PDB file of C-alpha atoms in Angstrom:
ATOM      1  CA  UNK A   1       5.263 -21.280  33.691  1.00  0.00           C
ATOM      2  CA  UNK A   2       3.033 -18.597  33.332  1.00  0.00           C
ATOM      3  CA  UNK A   3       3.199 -16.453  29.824  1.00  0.00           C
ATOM      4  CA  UNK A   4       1.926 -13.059  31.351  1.00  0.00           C
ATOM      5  CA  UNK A   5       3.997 -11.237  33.745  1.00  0.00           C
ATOM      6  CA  UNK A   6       2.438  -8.807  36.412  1.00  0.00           C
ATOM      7  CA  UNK A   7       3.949  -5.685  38.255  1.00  0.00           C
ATOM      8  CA  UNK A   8       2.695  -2.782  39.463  1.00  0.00           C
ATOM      9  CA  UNK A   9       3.911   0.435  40.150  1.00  0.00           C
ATOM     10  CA  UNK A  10       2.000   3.534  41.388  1.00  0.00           C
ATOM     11  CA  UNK A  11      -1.832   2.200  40.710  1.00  0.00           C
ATOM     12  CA  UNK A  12      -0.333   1.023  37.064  1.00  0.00           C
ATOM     13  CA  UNK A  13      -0.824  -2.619  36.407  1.00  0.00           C
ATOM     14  CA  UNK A  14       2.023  -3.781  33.700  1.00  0.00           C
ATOM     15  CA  UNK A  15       0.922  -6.834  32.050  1.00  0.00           C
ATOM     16  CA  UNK A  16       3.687  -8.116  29.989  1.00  0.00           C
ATOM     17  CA  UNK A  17       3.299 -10.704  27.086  1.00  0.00           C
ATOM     18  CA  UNK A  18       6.500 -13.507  27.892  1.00  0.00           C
ATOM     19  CA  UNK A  19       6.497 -16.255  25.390  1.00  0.00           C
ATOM     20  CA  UNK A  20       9.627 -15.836  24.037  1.00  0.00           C
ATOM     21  CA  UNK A  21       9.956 -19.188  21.959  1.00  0.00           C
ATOM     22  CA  UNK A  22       6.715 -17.798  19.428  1.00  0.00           C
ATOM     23  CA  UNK A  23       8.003 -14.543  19.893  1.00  0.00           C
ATOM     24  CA  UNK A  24       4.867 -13.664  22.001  1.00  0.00           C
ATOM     25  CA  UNK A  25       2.327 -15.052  19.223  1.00  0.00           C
ATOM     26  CA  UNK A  26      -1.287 -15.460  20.117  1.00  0.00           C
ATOM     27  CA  UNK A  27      -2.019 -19.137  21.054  1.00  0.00           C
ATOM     28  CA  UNK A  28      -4.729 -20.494  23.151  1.00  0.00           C
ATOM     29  CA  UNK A  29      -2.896 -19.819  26.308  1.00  0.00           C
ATOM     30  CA  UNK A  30      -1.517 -16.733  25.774  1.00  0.00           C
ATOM     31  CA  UNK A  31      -4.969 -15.321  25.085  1.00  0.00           C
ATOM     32  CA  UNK A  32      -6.487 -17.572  28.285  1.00  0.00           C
ATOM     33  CA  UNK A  33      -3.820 -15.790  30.850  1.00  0.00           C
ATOM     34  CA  UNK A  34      -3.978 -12.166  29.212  1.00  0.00           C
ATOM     35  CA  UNK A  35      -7.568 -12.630  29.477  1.00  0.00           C
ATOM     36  CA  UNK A  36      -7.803 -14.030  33.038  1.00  0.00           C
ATOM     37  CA  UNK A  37      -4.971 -11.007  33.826  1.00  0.00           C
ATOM     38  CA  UNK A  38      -7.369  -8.085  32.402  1.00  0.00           C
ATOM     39  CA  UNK A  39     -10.011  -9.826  34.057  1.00  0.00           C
ATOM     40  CA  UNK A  40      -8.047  -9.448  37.681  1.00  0.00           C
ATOM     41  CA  UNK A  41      -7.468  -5.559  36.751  1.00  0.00           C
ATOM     42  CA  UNK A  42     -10.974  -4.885  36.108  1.00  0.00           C
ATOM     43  CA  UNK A  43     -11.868  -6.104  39.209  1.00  0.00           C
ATOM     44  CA  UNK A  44      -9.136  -4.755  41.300  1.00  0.00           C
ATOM     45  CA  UNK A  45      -9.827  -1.025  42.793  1.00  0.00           C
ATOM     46  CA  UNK A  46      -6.547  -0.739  43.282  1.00  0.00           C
ATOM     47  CA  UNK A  47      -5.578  -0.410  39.489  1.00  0.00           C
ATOM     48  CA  UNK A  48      -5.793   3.053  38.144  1.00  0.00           C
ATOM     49  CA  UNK A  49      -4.281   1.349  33.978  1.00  0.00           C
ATOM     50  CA  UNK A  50      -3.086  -0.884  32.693  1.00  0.00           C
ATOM     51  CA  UNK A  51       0.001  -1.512  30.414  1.00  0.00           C
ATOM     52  CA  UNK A  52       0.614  -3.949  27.936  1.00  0.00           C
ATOM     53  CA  UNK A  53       3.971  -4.609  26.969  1.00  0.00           C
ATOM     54  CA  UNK A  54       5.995  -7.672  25.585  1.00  0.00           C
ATOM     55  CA  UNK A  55       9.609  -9.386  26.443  1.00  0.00           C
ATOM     56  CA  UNK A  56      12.194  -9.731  23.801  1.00  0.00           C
ATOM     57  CA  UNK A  57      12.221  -7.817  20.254  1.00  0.00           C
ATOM     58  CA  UNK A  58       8.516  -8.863  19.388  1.00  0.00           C
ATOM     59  CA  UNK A  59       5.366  -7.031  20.952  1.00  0.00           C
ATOM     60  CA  UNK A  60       3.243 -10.069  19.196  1.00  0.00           C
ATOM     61  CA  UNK A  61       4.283 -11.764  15.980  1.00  0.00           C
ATOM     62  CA  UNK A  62       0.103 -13.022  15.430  1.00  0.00           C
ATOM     63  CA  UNK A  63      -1.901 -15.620  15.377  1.00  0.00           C
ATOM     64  CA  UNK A  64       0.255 -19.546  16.787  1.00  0.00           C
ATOM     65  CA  UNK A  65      -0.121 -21.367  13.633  1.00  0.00           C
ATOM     66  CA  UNK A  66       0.927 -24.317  16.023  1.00  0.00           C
ATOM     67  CA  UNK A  67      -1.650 -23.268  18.565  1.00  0.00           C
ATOM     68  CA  UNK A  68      -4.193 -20.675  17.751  1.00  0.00           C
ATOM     69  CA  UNK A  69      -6.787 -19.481  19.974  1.00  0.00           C
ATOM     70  CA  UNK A  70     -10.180 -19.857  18.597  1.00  0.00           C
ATOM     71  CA  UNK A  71     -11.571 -16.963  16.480  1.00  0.00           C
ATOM     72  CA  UNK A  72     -14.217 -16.616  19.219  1.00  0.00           C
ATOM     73  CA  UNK A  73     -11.621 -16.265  21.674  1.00  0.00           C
ATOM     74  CA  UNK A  74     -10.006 -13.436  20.102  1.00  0.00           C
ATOM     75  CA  UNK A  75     -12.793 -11.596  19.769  1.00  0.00           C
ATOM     76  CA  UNK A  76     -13.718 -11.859  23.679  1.00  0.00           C
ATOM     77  CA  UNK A  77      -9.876 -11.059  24.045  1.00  0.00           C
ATOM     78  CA  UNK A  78     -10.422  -7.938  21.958  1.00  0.00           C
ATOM     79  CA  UNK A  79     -13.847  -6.975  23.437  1.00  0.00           C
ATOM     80  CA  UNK A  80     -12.607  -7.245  27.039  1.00  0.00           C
ATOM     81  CA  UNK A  81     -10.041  -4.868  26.258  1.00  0.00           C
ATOM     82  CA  UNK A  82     -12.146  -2.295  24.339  1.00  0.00           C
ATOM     83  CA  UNK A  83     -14.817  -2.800  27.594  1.00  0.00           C
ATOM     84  CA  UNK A  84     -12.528  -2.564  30.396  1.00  0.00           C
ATOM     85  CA  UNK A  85     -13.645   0.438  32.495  1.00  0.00           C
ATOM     86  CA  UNK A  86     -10.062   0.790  32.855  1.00  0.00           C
ATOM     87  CA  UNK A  87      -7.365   2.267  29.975  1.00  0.00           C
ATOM     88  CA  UNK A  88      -5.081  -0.057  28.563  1.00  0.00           C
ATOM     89  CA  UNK A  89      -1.954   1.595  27.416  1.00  0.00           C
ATOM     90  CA  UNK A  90       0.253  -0.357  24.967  1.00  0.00           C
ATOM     91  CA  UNK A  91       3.913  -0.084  25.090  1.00  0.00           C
ATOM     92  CA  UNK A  92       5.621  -0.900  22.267  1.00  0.00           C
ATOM     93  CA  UNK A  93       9.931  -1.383  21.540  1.00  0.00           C
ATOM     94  CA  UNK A  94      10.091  -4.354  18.663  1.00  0.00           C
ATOM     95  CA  UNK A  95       7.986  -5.869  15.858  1.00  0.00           C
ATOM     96  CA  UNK A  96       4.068  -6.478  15.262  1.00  0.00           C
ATOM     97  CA  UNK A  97       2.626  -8.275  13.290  1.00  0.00           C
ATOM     98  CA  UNK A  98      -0.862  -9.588  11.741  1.00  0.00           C
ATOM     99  CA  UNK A  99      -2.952 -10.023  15.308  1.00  0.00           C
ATOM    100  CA  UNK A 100      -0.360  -8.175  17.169  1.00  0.00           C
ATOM    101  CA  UNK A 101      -2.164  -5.328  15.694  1.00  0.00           C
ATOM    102  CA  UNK A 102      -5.593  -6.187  16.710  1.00  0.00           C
ATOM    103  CA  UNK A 103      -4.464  -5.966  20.187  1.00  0.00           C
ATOM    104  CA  UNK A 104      -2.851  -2.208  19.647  1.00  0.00           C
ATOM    105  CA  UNK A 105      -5.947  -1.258  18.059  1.00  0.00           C
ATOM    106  CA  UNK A 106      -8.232  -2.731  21.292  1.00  0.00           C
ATOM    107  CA  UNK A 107      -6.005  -0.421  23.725  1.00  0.00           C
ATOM    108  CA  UNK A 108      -7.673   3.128  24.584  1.00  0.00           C
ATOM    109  CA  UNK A 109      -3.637   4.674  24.176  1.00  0.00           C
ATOM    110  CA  UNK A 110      -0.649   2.901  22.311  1.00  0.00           C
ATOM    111  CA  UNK A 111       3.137   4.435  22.353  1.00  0.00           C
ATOM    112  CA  UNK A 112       6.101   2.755  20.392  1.00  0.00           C
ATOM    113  CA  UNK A 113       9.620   3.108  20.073  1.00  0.00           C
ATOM    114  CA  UNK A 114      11.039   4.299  16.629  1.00  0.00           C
ATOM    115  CA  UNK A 115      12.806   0.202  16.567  1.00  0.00           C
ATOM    116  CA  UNK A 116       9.493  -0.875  16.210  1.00  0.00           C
ATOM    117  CA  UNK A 117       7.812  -2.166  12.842  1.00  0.00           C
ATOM    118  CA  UNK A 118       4.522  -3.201  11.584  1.00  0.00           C
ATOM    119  CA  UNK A 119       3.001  -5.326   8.992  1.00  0.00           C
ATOM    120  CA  UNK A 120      -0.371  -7.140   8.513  1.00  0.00           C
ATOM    121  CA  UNK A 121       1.348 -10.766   7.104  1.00  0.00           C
ATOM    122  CA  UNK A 122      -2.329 -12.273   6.410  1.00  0.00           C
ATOM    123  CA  UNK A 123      -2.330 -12.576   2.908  1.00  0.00           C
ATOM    124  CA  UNK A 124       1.077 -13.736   2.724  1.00  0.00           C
ATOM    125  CA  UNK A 125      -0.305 -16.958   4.326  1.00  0.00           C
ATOM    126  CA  UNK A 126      -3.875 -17.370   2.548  1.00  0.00           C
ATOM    127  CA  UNK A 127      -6.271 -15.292   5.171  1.00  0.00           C
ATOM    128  CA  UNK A 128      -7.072 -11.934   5.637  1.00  0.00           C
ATOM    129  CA  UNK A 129      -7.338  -9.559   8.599  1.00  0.00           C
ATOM    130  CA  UNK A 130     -10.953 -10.700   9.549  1.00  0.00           C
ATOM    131  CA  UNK A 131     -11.031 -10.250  14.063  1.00  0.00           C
ATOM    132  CA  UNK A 132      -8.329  -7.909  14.126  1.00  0.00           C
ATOM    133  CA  UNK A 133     -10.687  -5.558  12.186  1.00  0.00           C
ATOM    134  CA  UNK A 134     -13.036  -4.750  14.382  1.00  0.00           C
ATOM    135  CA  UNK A 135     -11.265  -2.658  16.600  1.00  0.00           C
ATOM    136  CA  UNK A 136      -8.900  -1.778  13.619  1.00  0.00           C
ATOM    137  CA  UNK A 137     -11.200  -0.082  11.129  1.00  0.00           C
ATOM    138  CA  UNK A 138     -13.158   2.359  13.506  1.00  0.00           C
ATOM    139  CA  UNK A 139      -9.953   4.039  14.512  1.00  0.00           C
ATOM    140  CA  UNK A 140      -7.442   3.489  11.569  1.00  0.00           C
ATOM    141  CA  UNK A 141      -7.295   5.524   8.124  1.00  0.00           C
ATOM    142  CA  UNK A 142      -8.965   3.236   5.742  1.00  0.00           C
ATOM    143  CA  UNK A 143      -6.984   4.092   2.742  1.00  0.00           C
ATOM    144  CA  UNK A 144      -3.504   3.143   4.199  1.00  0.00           C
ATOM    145  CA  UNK A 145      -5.027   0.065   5.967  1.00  0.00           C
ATOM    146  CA  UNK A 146      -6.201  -0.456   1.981  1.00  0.00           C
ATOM    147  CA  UNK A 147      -2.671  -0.638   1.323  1.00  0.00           C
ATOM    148  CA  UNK A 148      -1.264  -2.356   4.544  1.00  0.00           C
ATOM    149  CA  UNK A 149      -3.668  -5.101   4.270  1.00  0.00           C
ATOM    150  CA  UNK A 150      -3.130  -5.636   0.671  1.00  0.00           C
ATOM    151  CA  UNK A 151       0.334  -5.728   0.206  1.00  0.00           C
ATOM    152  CA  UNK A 152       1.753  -7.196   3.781  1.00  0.00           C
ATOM    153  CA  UNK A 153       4.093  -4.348   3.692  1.00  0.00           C
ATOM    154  CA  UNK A 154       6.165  -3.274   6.912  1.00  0.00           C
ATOM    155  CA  UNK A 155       5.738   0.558   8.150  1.00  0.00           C
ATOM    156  CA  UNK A 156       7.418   1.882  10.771  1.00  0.00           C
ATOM    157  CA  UNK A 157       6.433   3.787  13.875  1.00  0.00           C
ATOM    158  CA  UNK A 158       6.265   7.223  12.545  1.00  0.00           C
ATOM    159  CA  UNK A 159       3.668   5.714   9.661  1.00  0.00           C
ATOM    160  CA  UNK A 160       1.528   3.914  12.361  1.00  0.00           C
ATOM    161  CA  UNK A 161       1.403   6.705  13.875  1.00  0.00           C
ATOM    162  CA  UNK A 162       0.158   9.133  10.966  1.00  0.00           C
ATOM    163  CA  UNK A 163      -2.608   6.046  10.297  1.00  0.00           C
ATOM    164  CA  UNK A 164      -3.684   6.183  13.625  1.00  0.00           C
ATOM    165  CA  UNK A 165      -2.348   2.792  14.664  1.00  0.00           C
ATOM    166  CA  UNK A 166      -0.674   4.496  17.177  1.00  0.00           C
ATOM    167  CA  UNK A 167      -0.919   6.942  19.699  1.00  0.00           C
ATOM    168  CA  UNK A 168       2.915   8.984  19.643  1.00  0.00           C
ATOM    169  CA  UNK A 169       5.900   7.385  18.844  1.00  0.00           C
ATOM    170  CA  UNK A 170       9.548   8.475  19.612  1.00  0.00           C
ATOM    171  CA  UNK A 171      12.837   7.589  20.639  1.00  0.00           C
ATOM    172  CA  UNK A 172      12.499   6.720  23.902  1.00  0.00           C
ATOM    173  CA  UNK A 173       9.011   5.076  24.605  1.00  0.00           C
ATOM    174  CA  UNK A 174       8.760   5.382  28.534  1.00  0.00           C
ATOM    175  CA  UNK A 175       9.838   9.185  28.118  1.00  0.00           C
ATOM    176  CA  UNK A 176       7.154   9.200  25.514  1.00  0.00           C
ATOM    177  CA  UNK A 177       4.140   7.623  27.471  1.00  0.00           C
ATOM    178  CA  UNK A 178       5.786   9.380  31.316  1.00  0.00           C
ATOM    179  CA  UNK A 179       3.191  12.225  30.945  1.00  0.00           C
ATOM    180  CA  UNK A 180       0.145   9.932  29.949  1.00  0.00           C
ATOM    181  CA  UNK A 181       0.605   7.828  32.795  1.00  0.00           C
ATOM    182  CA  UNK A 182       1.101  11.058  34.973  1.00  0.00           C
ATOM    183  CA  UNK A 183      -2.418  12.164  33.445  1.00  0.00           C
ATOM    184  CA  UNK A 184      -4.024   8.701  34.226  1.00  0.00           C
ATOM    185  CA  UNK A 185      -2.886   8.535  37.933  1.00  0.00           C
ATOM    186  CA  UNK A 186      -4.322  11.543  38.335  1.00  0.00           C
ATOM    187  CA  UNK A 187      -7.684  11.179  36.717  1.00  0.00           C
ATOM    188  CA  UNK A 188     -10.864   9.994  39.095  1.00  0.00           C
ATOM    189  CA  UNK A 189     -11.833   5.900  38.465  1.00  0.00           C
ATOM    190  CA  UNK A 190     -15.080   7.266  37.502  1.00  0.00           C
ATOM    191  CA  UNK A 191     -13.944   9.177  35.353  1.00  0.00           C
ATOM    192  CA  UNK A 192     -11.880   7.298  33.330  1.00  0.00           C
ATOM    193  CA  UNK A 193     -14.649   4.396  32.951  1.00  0.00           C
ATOM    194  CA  UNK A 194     -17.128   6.980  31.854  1.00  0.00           C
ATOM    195  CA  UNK A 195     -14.938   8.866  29.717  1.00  0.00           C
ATOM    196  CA  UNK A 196     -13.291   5.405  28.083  1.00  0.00           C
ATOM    197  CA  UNK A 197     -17.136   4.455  27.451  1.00  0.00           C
ATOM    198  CA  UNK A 198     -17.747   7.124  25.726  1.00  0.00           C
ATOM    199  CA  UNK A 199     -14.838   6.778  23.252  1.00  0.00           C
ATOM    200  CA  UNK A 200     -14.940   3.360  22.761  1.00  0.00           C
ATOM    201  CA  UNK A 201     -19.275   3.218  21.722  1.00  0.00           C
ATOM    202  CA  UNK A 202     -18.798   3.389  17.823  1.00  0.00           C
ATOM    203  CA  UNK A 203     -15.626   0.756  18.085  1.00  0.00           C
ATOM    204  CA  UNK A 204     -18.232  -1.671  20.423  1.00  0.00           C
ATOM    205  CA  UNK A 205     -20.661  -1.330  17.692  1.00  0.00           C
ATOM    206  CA  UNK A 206     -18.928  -2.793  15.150  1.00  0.00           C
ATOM    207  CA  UNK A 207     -18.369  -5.437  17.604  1.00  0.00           C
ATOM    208  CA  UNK A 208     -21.703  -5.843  17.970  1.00  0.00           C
ATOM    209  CA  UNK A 209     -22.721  -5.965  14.115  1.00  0.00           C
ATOM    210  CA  UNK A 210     -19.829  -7.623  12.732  1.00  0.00           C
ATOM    211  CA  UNK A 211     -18.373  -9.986  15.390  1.00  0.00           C
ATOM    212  CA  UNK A 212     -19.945 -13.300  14.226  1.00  0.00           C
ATOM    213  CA  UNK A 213     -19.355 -12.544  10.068  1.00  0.00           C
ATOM    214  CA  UNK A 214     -15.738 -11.862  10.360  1.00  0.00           C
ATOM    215  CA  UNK A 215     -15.629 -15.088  12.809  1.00  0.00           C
ATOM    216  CA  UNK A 216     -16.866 -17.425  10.435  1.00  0.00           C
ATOM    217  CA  UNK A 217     -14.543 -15.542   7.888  1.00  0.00           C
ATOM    218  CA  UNK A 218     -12.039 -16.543  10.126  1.00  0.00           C
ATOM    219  CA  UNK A 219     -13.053 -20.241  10.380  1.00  0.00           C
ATOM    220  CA  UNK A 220     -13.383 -20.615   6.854  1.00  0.00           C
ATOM    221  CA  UNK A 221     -10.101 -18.988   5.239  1.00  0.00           C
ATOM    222  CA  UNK A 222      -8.012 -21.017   8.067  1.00  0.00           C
ATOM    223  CA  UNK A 223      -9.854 -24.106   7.099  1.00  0.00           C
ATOM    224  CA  UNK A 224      -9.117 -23.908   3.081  1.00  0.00           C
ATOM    225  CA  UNK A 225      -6.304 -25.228   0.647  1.00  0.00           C
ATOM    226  CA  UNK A 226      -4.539 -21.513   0.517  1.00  0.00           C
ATOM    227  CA  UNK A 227      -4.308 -20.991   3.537  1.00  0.00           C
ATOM    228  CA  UNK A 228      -2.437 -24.646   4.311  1.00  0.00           C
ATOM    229  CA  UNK A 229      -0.042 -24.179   2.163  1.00  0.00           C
ATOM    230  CA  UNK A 230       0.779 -20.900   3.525  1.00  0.00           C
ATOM    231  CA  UNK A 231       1.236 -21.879   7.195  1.00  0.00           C
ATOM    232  CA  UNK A 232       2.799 -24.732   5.762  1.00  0.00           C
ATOM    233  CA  UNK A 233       5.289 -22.286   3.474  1.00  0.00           C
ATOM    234  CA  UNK A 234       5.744 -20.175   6.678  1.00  0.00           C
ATOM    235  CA  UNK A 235       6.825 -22.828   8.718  1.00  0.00           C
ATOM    236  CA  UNK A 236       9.364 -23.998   6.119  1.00  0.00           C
ATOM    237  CA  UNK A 237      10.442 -20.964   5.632  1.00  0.00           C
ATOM    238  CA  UNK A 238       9.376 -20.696   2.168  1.00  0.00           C
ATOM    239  CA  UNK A 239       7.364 -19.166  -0.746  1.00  0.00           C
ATOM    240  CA  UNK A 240       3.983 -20.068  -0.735  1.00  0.00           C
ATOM    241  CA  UNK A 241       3.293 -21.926  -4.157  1.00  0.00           C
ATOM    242  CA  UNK A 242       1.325 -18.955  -5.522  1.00  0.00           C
ATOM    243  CA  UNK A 243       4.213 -16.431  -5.106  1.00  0.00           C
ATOM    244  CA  UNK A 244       5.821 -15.177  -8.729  1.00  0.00           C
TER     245      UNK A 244
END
C-alpha cells in the first residue's frame, strides 16, 4: 500500500502524503516514496508543478518516532525539493508540525487554509529543529522563529503567513492557490527552472555549508537521555520528567 498518492490534472502533478495511522509523519518510507515521486516529476516533461498535499486533518505531524528516516535522508528529501527544476506548491487544510515544516519551507510556493495550525514540538521532546532549518532560516523571520522554536507554541495561518512560513492563506485554499496554478501552467519549462534557480541559490547554500553540522546535531540530540524520555513521554501521552 503505497503512502503517496498521484493525480494529475492540467500539467499539475498532485502528490499527496496518505499515512493516515501517523497522521502523515515522516518515517523511512514516507520519505523513500515522496522522494522516488519528486524524482518521477522531475523527470517527466509532461509536469508543468507539482503539489503537495496531505489526507486527513494533518499535512505532517514530524519526524516517526517509531520509524524515522535517517537525518541524511531528510536532508536529500529537502534538497530534492529546493533543486527540482520544477515548483512545488504546498497545499495546506490541517495541522503541521516539527518536520512538517521543513517540508513547507523546501516548497518554492505554500497556501493554507485558515483550519490549519503550526508548531515546532522539538523541544517539547529533547531535540531541536536541526534539518528542518536549512530551508527554514533563509526564508523565515528569525525573530518569530526565535520564539516558535523556543517555546513549541502553535500559530495559526495568518501568523505563518506574516513570518513567511507561508505563501497566502485564506478561507478557501484551492480558491486561494487557483490563480498561482493558472500563472504556472502558463509559464515556459525553461523558465520556471531558471527562474526557481535563481530564487532558491542563497537557500542551497546553506545546504551546502551547514548540511552535515546540523546532521550530526541531529544524530546526537536523538541519541541522548532527554530526548528518550521525551519520545518516551510523547508516546505515553505524558509530561516529560523535566516539565514544571
Amino acid at each position: 500500500m503505497t503512502l503517496i498518492a498521484r493525480t494529475r490534472a492540467r500539467a499539475v502533478e498532485t502528490l499527496t502524503l496518505d499515512s493516515p495511522h501517523n497522521r502523515n509523519a515522516l518515517s523511512a518510507v514516507l520519505v523513500g516514496e515522496l522522494t522516488d515521486a519528486l524524482t518521477d516529476c522531475a523527470k517527466d516533461a509532461d509536469v508543468r508543478a507539482i503539489v503537495l498535499t496531505h489526507t486527513g486533518n494533518t499535512f505532517c505531524a514530524g519526524a516517526d518516532l517509531r520509524d524515522p528516516p535517517p537525518p541524511q535522508g531528510l536532508v536529500a528529501l529537502l534538497r530534492q525539493i529546493v533543486e527540482l527544476p520544477k515548483p512545488v506548491v504546498a497545499r495546506v487544510t490541517g495541522h503541521v508540525r516539527a518536520g512538517g515544516l521543513g517540508l513547507l519551507a523546501a516548497c518554492d510556493i505554500t497556501a493554507a487554509s485558515r483550519e490549519a495550525t503550526f508548531a515546532f514540538t522539538e523541544v517539547h521532546i529533547g531535540v531541536t529543529p536541526a534539518v528542518i532549518s536549512l530551508p527554514l532560516l533563509p526564508r523565515t523571520d528569525p525573530r518569530a522563529l526565535a520564539r516558535y522554536y523556543l517555546t513549541g507554541e502553535r500559530f495559526t495561518a495568518p501568523e505563518a503567513a506574516r513570518i513567511g512560513l507561508l505563501t497566502a492563506e485564506g478561507e478557501d485554499v484551492d480558491k486561494t492557490l487557483a490563480p498561482v496554478l493558472d500563472g504556472l501552467r502558463r509559464a515556459s519549462p525553461q523558465a520556471l527552472a531558471e527562474t526557481k534557480a535563481l530564487l532558491t541559490a542563497k537557500v542551497l547554500e546553506t545546504f551546502d555549508r551547514d548540511a552535515a553540522d546540523l546532521t550530526a546535531l541531529s544524530a546526537r540530540l536523538f541519541s541522548s537521555a532527554q530526548a528518550r524520555e521525551g519520545m518516551t513521554a510523547f508516546l505515553e501521552r505524558r509530561d516529560p520528567e523535566w516539565a514544571v
